[in-house]
Amino acid sequence: MRNLTAVASFVLVFASLAVAQSSLETKWHCAKPVDQQYEIGDTPGHSYGVAQGNCNVVSGKTGEKTGVFTEIQEMWNGSFQTHGRMIVTMADGEKIYYTYKATGSLAKKTAAEKWKMTGGTGKHKSNKGSGTCSGTFNDDGTSDWVCSGKFSTGA
């Protein structure tokens, strides 16, 4: 009987963890950001930049609707690195906070990103998670992203 109780407890704990851990897959379309680039002067094409922009969810099931990102960029030798933060507004008006780092190719107009969910407002205050995105930059300055990962609500 004692072993059965331990197994039942384990199953309940595992089931609770499974419910608290969720997957996400979201597709985003981002408008052309407002950015400012500064040439460094040490090597042609080496620059730093700051960018800010808005994104809208194209498809997804998590309730995410819009996002505002702010990032710092370094471009050099046809590639770039960024790190930034994104504040996502949910359908109910609450917010989720993300940090991210990305690398990419200016010639191929692609990027690979790693993100972390660091909290939010209201019921999202304790959210934690991580995942990846792949991005494509369009000729008009917009970009499209496919993001996936796991998160927990901390509830």
PDB file of C-alpha atoms in Angstrom:
ATOM      1  CA  MET A   1       0.000   0.000   0.000  1.00  0.00           C
ATOM      2  CA  ARG A   2       2.873   2.351   0.837  1.00  0.00           C
ATOM      3  CA  ASN A   3       4.383   1.877  -2.663  1.00  0.00           C
ATOM      4  CA  LEU A   4       1.006   2.507  -4.280  1.00  0.00           C
ATOM      5  CA  THR A   5       0.683   5.786  -2.339  1.00  0.00           C
ATOM      6  CA  ALA A   6       4.176   6.835  -3.452  1.00  0.00           C
ATOM      7  CA  VAL A   7       3.342   6.011  -7.090  1.00  0.00           C
ATOM      8  CA  ALA A   8       0.038   7.882  -6.852  1.00  0.00           C
ATOM      9  CA  SER A   9       1.831  10.904  -5.346  1.00  0.00           C
ATOM     10  CA  PHE A  10       4.456  10.800  -8.097  1.00  0.00           C
ATOM     11  CA  VAL A  11       1.755  10.628 -10.787  1.00  0.00           C
ATOM     12  CA  LEU A  12      -0.073  13.617  -9.245  1.00  0.00           C
ATOM     13  CA  VAL A  13       3.111  15.679  -9.010  1.00  0.00           C
ATOM     14  CA  PHE A  14       4.116  14.759 -12.578  1.00  0.00           C
ATOM     15  CA  ALA A  15       0.626  15.595 -13.864  1.00  0.00           C
ATOM     16  CA  SER A  16       0.760  18.977 -12.102  1.00  0.00           C
ATOM     17  CA  LEU A  17       4.130  19.737 -13.691  1.00  0.00           C
ATOM     18  CA  ALA A  18       2.846  18.691 -17.104  1.00  0.00           C
ATOM     19  CA  VAL A  19      -0.119  21.054 -16.784  1.00  0.00           C
ATOM     20  CA  ALA A  20       2.079  23.941 -15.608  1.00  0.00           C
ATOM     21  CA  GLN A  21       4.562  23.463 -18.492  1.00  0.00           C
ATOM     22  CA  SER A  22       3.128  24.568 -21.833  1.00  0.00           C
ATOM     23  CA  SER A  23       4.409  24.755 -25.394  1.00  0.00           C
ATOM     24  CA  LEU A  24       4.114  27.711 -27.654  1.00  0.00           C
ATOM     25  CA  GLU A  25       4.495  28.251 -31.359  1.00  0.00           C
ATOM     26  CA  THR A  26       3.817  31.731 -32.600  1.00  0.00           C
ATOM     27  CA  LYS A  27       4.313  33.412 -35.960  1.00  0.00           C
ATOM     28  CA  TRP A  28       5.008  37.150 -35.901  1.00  0.00           C
ATOM     29  CA  HIS A  29       5.144  39.899 -38.525  1.00  0.00           C
ATOM     30  CA  CYS A  30       7.160  42.961 -37.517  1.00  0.00           C
ATOM     31  CA  ALA A  31       6.941  46.402 -39.094  1.00  0.00           C
ATOM     32  CA  LYS A  32      10.085  48.173 -40.237  1.00  0.00           C
ATOM     33  CA  PRO A  33      11.778  49.322 -37.028  1.00  0.00           C
ATOM     34  CA  VAL A  34      12.934  52.805 -36.198  1.00  0.00           C
ATOM     35  CA  ASP A  35      16.685  52.526 -35.879  1.00  0.00           C
ATOM     36  CA  GLN A  36      19.814  54.575 -35.599  1.00  0.00           C
ATOM     37  CA  GLN A  37      23.140  53.214 -36.868  1.00  0.00           C
ATOM     38  CA  TYR A  38      26.587  54.480 -35.900  1.00  0.00           C
ATOM     39  CA  GLU A  39      29.681  53.634 -37.931  1.00  0.00           C
ATOM     40  CA  ILE A  40      32.559  52.623 -35.651  1.00  0.00           C
ATOM     41  CA  GLY A  41      35.329  53.622 -38.056  1.00  0.00           C
ATOM     42  CA  ASP A  42      37.740  50.766 -37.359  1.00  0.00           C
ATOM     43  CA  THR A  43      36.646  48.588 -40.304  1.00  0.00           C
ATOM     44  CA  PRO A  44      34.310  49.388 -43.209  1.00  0.00           C
ATOM     45  CA  GLY A  45      30.803  48.189 -42.444  1.00  0.00           C
ATOM     46  CA  HIS A  46      31.346  47.864 -38.688  1.00  0.00           C
ATOM     47  CA  SER A  47      28.519  49.632 -36.882  1.00  0.00           C
ATOM     48  CA  TYR A  48      26.432  49.674 -33.750  1.00  0.00           C
ATOM     49  CA  GLY A  49      22.755  50.416 -33.692  1.00  0.00           C
ATOM     50  CA  VAL A  50      19.686  50.772 -31.567  1.00  0.00           C
ATOM     51  CA  ALA A  51      16.309  49.736 -32.933  1.00  0.00           C
ATOM     52  CA  GLN A  52      12.724  49.740 -31.725  1.00  0.00           C
ATOM     53  CA  GLY A  53       9.666  48.344 -33.451  1.00  0.00           C
ATOM     54  CA  ASN A  54       6.237  46.755 -33.308  1.00  0.00           C
ATOM     55  CA  CYS A  55       5.136  43.232 -34.146  1.00  0.00           C
ATOM     56  CA  ASN A  56       1.777  41.511 -34.560  1.00  0.00           C
ATOM     57  CA  VAL A  57       0.915  37.855 -34.116  1.00  0.00           C
ATOM     58  CA  VAL A  58       0.015  36.191 -37.417  1.00  0.00           C
ATOM     59  CA  SER A  59      -0.851  32.845 -35.806  1.00  0.00           C
ATOM     60  CA  GLY A  60      -0.574  31.292 -32.362  1.00  0.00           C
ATOM     61  CA  LYS A  61      -2.686  29.850 -29.571  1.00  0.00           C
ATOM     62  CA  THR A  62      -1.228  31.452 -26.432  1.00  0.00           C
ATOM     63  CA  GLY A  63      -3.218  34.695 -26.454  1.00  0.00           C
ATOM     64  CA  GLU A  64      -0.246  36.844 -27.511  1.00  0.00           C
ATOM     65  CA  LYS A  65      -1.411  39.694 -29.769  1.00  0.00           C
ATOM     66  CA  THR A  66       1.225  42.440 -30.174  1.00  0.00           C
ATOM     67  CA  GLY A  67       4.787  43.155 -29.132  1.00  0.00           C
ATOM     68  CA  VAL A  68       7.175  46.082 -28.839  1.00  0.00           C
ATOM     69  CA  PHE A  69      10.897  45.340 -29.022  1.00  0.00           C
ATOM     70  CA  THR A  70      13.967  47.406 -28.221  1.00  0.00           C
ATOM     71  CA  GLU A  71      17.399  46.072 -29.140  1.00  0.00           C
ATOM     72  CA  ILE A  72      21.076  46.865 -29.444  1.00  0.00           C
ATOM     73  CA  GLN A  73      22.771  45.692 -32.647  1.00  0.00           C
ATOM     74  CA  GLU A  74      26.312  45.153 -33.917  1.00  0.00           C
ATOM     75  CA  MET A  75      26.895  44.689 -37.651  1.00  0.00           C
ATOM     76  CA  TRP A  76      30.248  43.525 -39.009  1.00  0.00           C
ATOM     77  CA  ASN A  77      31.507  41.507 -41.995  1.00  0.00           C
ATOM     78  CA  GLY A  78      28.035  40.842 -43.369  1.00  0.00           C
ATOM     79  CA  SER A  79      26.658  39.488 -40.107  1.00  0.00           C
ATOM     80  CA  PHE A  80      24.973  40.909 -37.041  1.00  0.00           C
ATOM     81  CA  GLN A  81      24.348  40.245 -33.373  1.00  0.00           C
ATOM     82  CA  THR A  82      21.555  41.728 -31.299  1.00  0.00           C
ATOM     83  CA  HIS A  83      20.267  41.564 -27.784  1.00  0.00           C
ATOM     84  CA  GLY A  84      17.057  43.077 -26.634  1.00  0.00           C
ATOM     85  CA  ARG A  85      13.785  42.961 -24.806  1.00  0.00           C
ATOM     86  CA  MET A  86      10.257  42.480 -26.051  1.00  0.00           C
ATOM     87  CA  ILE A  87       7.097  43.406 -24.193  1.00  0.00           C
ATOM     88  CA  VAL A  88       4.175  41.320 -25.447  1.00  0.00           C
ATOM     89  CA  THR A  89       0.576  42.381 -24.886  1.00  0.00           C
ATOM     90  CA  MET A  90      -1.883  39.537 -24.413  1.00  0.00           C
ATOM     91  CA  ALA A  91      -5.491  39.440 -25.610  1.00  0.00           C
ATOM     92  CA  ASP A  92      -6.608  40.311 -22.059  1.00  0.00           C
ATOM     93  CA  GLY A  93      -4.318  43.376 -21.943  1.00  0.00           C
ATOM     94  CA  GLU A  94      -1.752  41.888 -19.573  1.00  0.00           C
ATOM     95  CA  LYS A  95       1.955  41.812 -20.486  1.00  0.00           C
ATOM     96  CA  ILE A  96       4.673  39.169 -20.789  1.00  0.00           C
ATOM     97  CA  TYR A  97       8.364  40.155 -20.725  1.00  0.00           C
ATOM     98  CA  TYR A  98      11.020  38.527 -22.920  1.00  0.00           C
ATOM     99  CA  THR A  99      14.768  38.929 -23.364  1.00  0.00           C
ATOM    100  CA  TYR A 100      16.534  37.672 -26.485  1.00  0.00           C
ATOM    101  CA  LYS A 101      19.827  37.345 -28.338  1.00  0.00           C
ATOM    102  CA  ALA A 102      20.040  36.849 -32.083  1.00  0.00           C
ATOM    103  CA  THR A 103      22.661  36.343 -34.763  1.00  0.00           C
ATOM    104  CA  GLY A 104      22.218  36.478 -38.481  1.00  0.00           C
ATOM    105  CA  SER A 105      23.425  37.105 -41.991  1.00  0.00           C
ATOM    106  CA  LEU A 106      22.847  40.452 -43.685  1.00  0.00           C
ATOM    107  CA  ALA A 107      23.385  38.862 -47.119  1.00  0.00           C
ATOM    108  CA  LYS A 108      20.972  35.962 -46.549  1.00  0.00           C
ATOM    109  CA  LYS A 109      18.504  38.187 -44.622  1.00  0.00           C
ATOM    110  CA  THR A 110      18.010  35.522 -41.956  1.00  0.00           C
ATOM    111  CA  ALA A 111      18.389  35.331 -38.193  1.00  0.00           C
ATOM    112  CA  ALA A 112      18.419  32.758 -35.403  1.00  0.00           C
ATOM    113  CA  GLU A 113      17.275  33.856 -31.968  1.00  0.00           C
ATOM    114  CA  LYS A 114      17.213  32.459 -28.436  1.00  0.00           C
ATOM    115  CA  TRP A 115      14.664  33.938 -26.054  1.00  0.00           C
ATOM    116  CA  LYS A 116      13.727  33.760 -22.388  1.00  0.00           C
ATOM    117  CA  MET A 117      10.393  34.602 -20.806  1.00  0.00           C
ATOM    118  CA  THR A 118      11.173  36.521 -17.606  1.00  0.00           C
ATOM    119  CA  GLY A 119       7.767  37.364 -16.115  1.00  0.00           C
ATOM    120  CA  GLY A 120       4.950  39.756 -16.755  1.00  0.00           C
ATOM    121  CA  THR A 121       1.956  41.438 -15.203  1.00  0.00           C
ATOM    122  CA  GLY A 122      -1.047  39.985 -13.375  1.00  0.00           C
ATOM    123  CA  LYS A 123      -1.386  36.236 -13.852  1.00  0.00           C
ATOM    124  CA  HIS A 124       1.825  36.248 -15.977  1.00  0.00           C
ATOM    125  CA  LYS A 125       3.991  37.684 -13.185  1.00  0.00           C
ATOM    126  CA  SER A 126       5.715  34.346 -12.486  1.00  0.00           C
ATOM    127  CA  ASN A 127       5.975  33.127 -16.097  1.00  0.00           C
ATOM    128  CA  LYS A 128       9.313  31.550 -17.037  1.00  0.00           C
ATOM    129  CA  GLY A 129      10.353  29.878 -20.249  1.00  0.00           C
ATOM    130  CA  SER A 130      12.767  29.682 -23.146  1.00  0.00           C
ATOM    131  CA  GLY A 131      12.892  28.849 -26.796  1.00  0.00           C
ATOM    132  CA  THR A 132      14.063  29.863 -30.245  1.00  0.00           C
ATOM    133  CA  CYS A 133      12.917  31.887 -33.238  1.00  0.00           C
ATOM    134  CA  SER A 134      13.951  31.912 -36.878  1.00  0.00           C
ATOM    135  CA  GLY A 135      13.570  35.156 -38.752  1.00  0.00           C
ATOM    136  CA  THR A 136      13.500  36.387 -42.326  1.00  0.00           C
ATOM    137  CA  PHE A 137      14.034  40.024 -43.307  1.00  0.00           C
ATOM    138  CA  ASN A 138      11.970  41.371 -46.194  1.00  0.00           C
ATOM    139  CA  ASP A 139      13.064  43.932 -48.806  1.00  0.00           C
ATOM    140  CA  ASP A 140      10.615  46.524 -47.414  1.00  0.00           C
ATOM    141  CA  GLY A 141      12.295  46.457 -43.962  1.00  0.00           C
ATOM    142  CA  THR A 142       9.673  44.255 -42.304  1.00  0.00           C
ATOM    143  CA  SER A 143      10.481  40.846 -40.848  1.00  0.00           C
ATOM    144  CA  ASP A 144       8.721  37.538 -40.220  1.00  0.00           C
ATOM    145  CA  TRP A 145       9.461  35.230 -37.299  1.00  0.00           C
ATOM    146  CA  VAL A 146       8.509  31.705 -36.260  1.00  0.00           C
ATOM    147  CA  CYS A 147       9.035  31.144 -32.526  1.00  0.00           C
ATOM    148  CA  SER A 148       8.666  28.044 -30.400  1.00  0.00           C
ATOM    149  CA  GLY A 149       9.511  26.974 -26.891  1.00  0.00           C
ATOM    150  CA  LYS A 150       8.277  25.931 -23.478  1.00  0.00           C
ATOM    151  CA  PHE A 151       7.031  28.010 -20.580  1.00  0.00           C
ATOM    152  CA  SER A 152       5.464  27.625 -17.172  1.00  0.00           C
ATOM    153  CA  THR A 153       3.045  29.957 -15.486  1.00  0.00           C
ATOM    154  CA  GLY A 154       4.485  29.428 -12.029  1.00  0.00           C
ATOM    155  CA  ALA A 155       0.965  28.949 -10.700  1.00  0.00           C
TER     156      ALA A 155
END
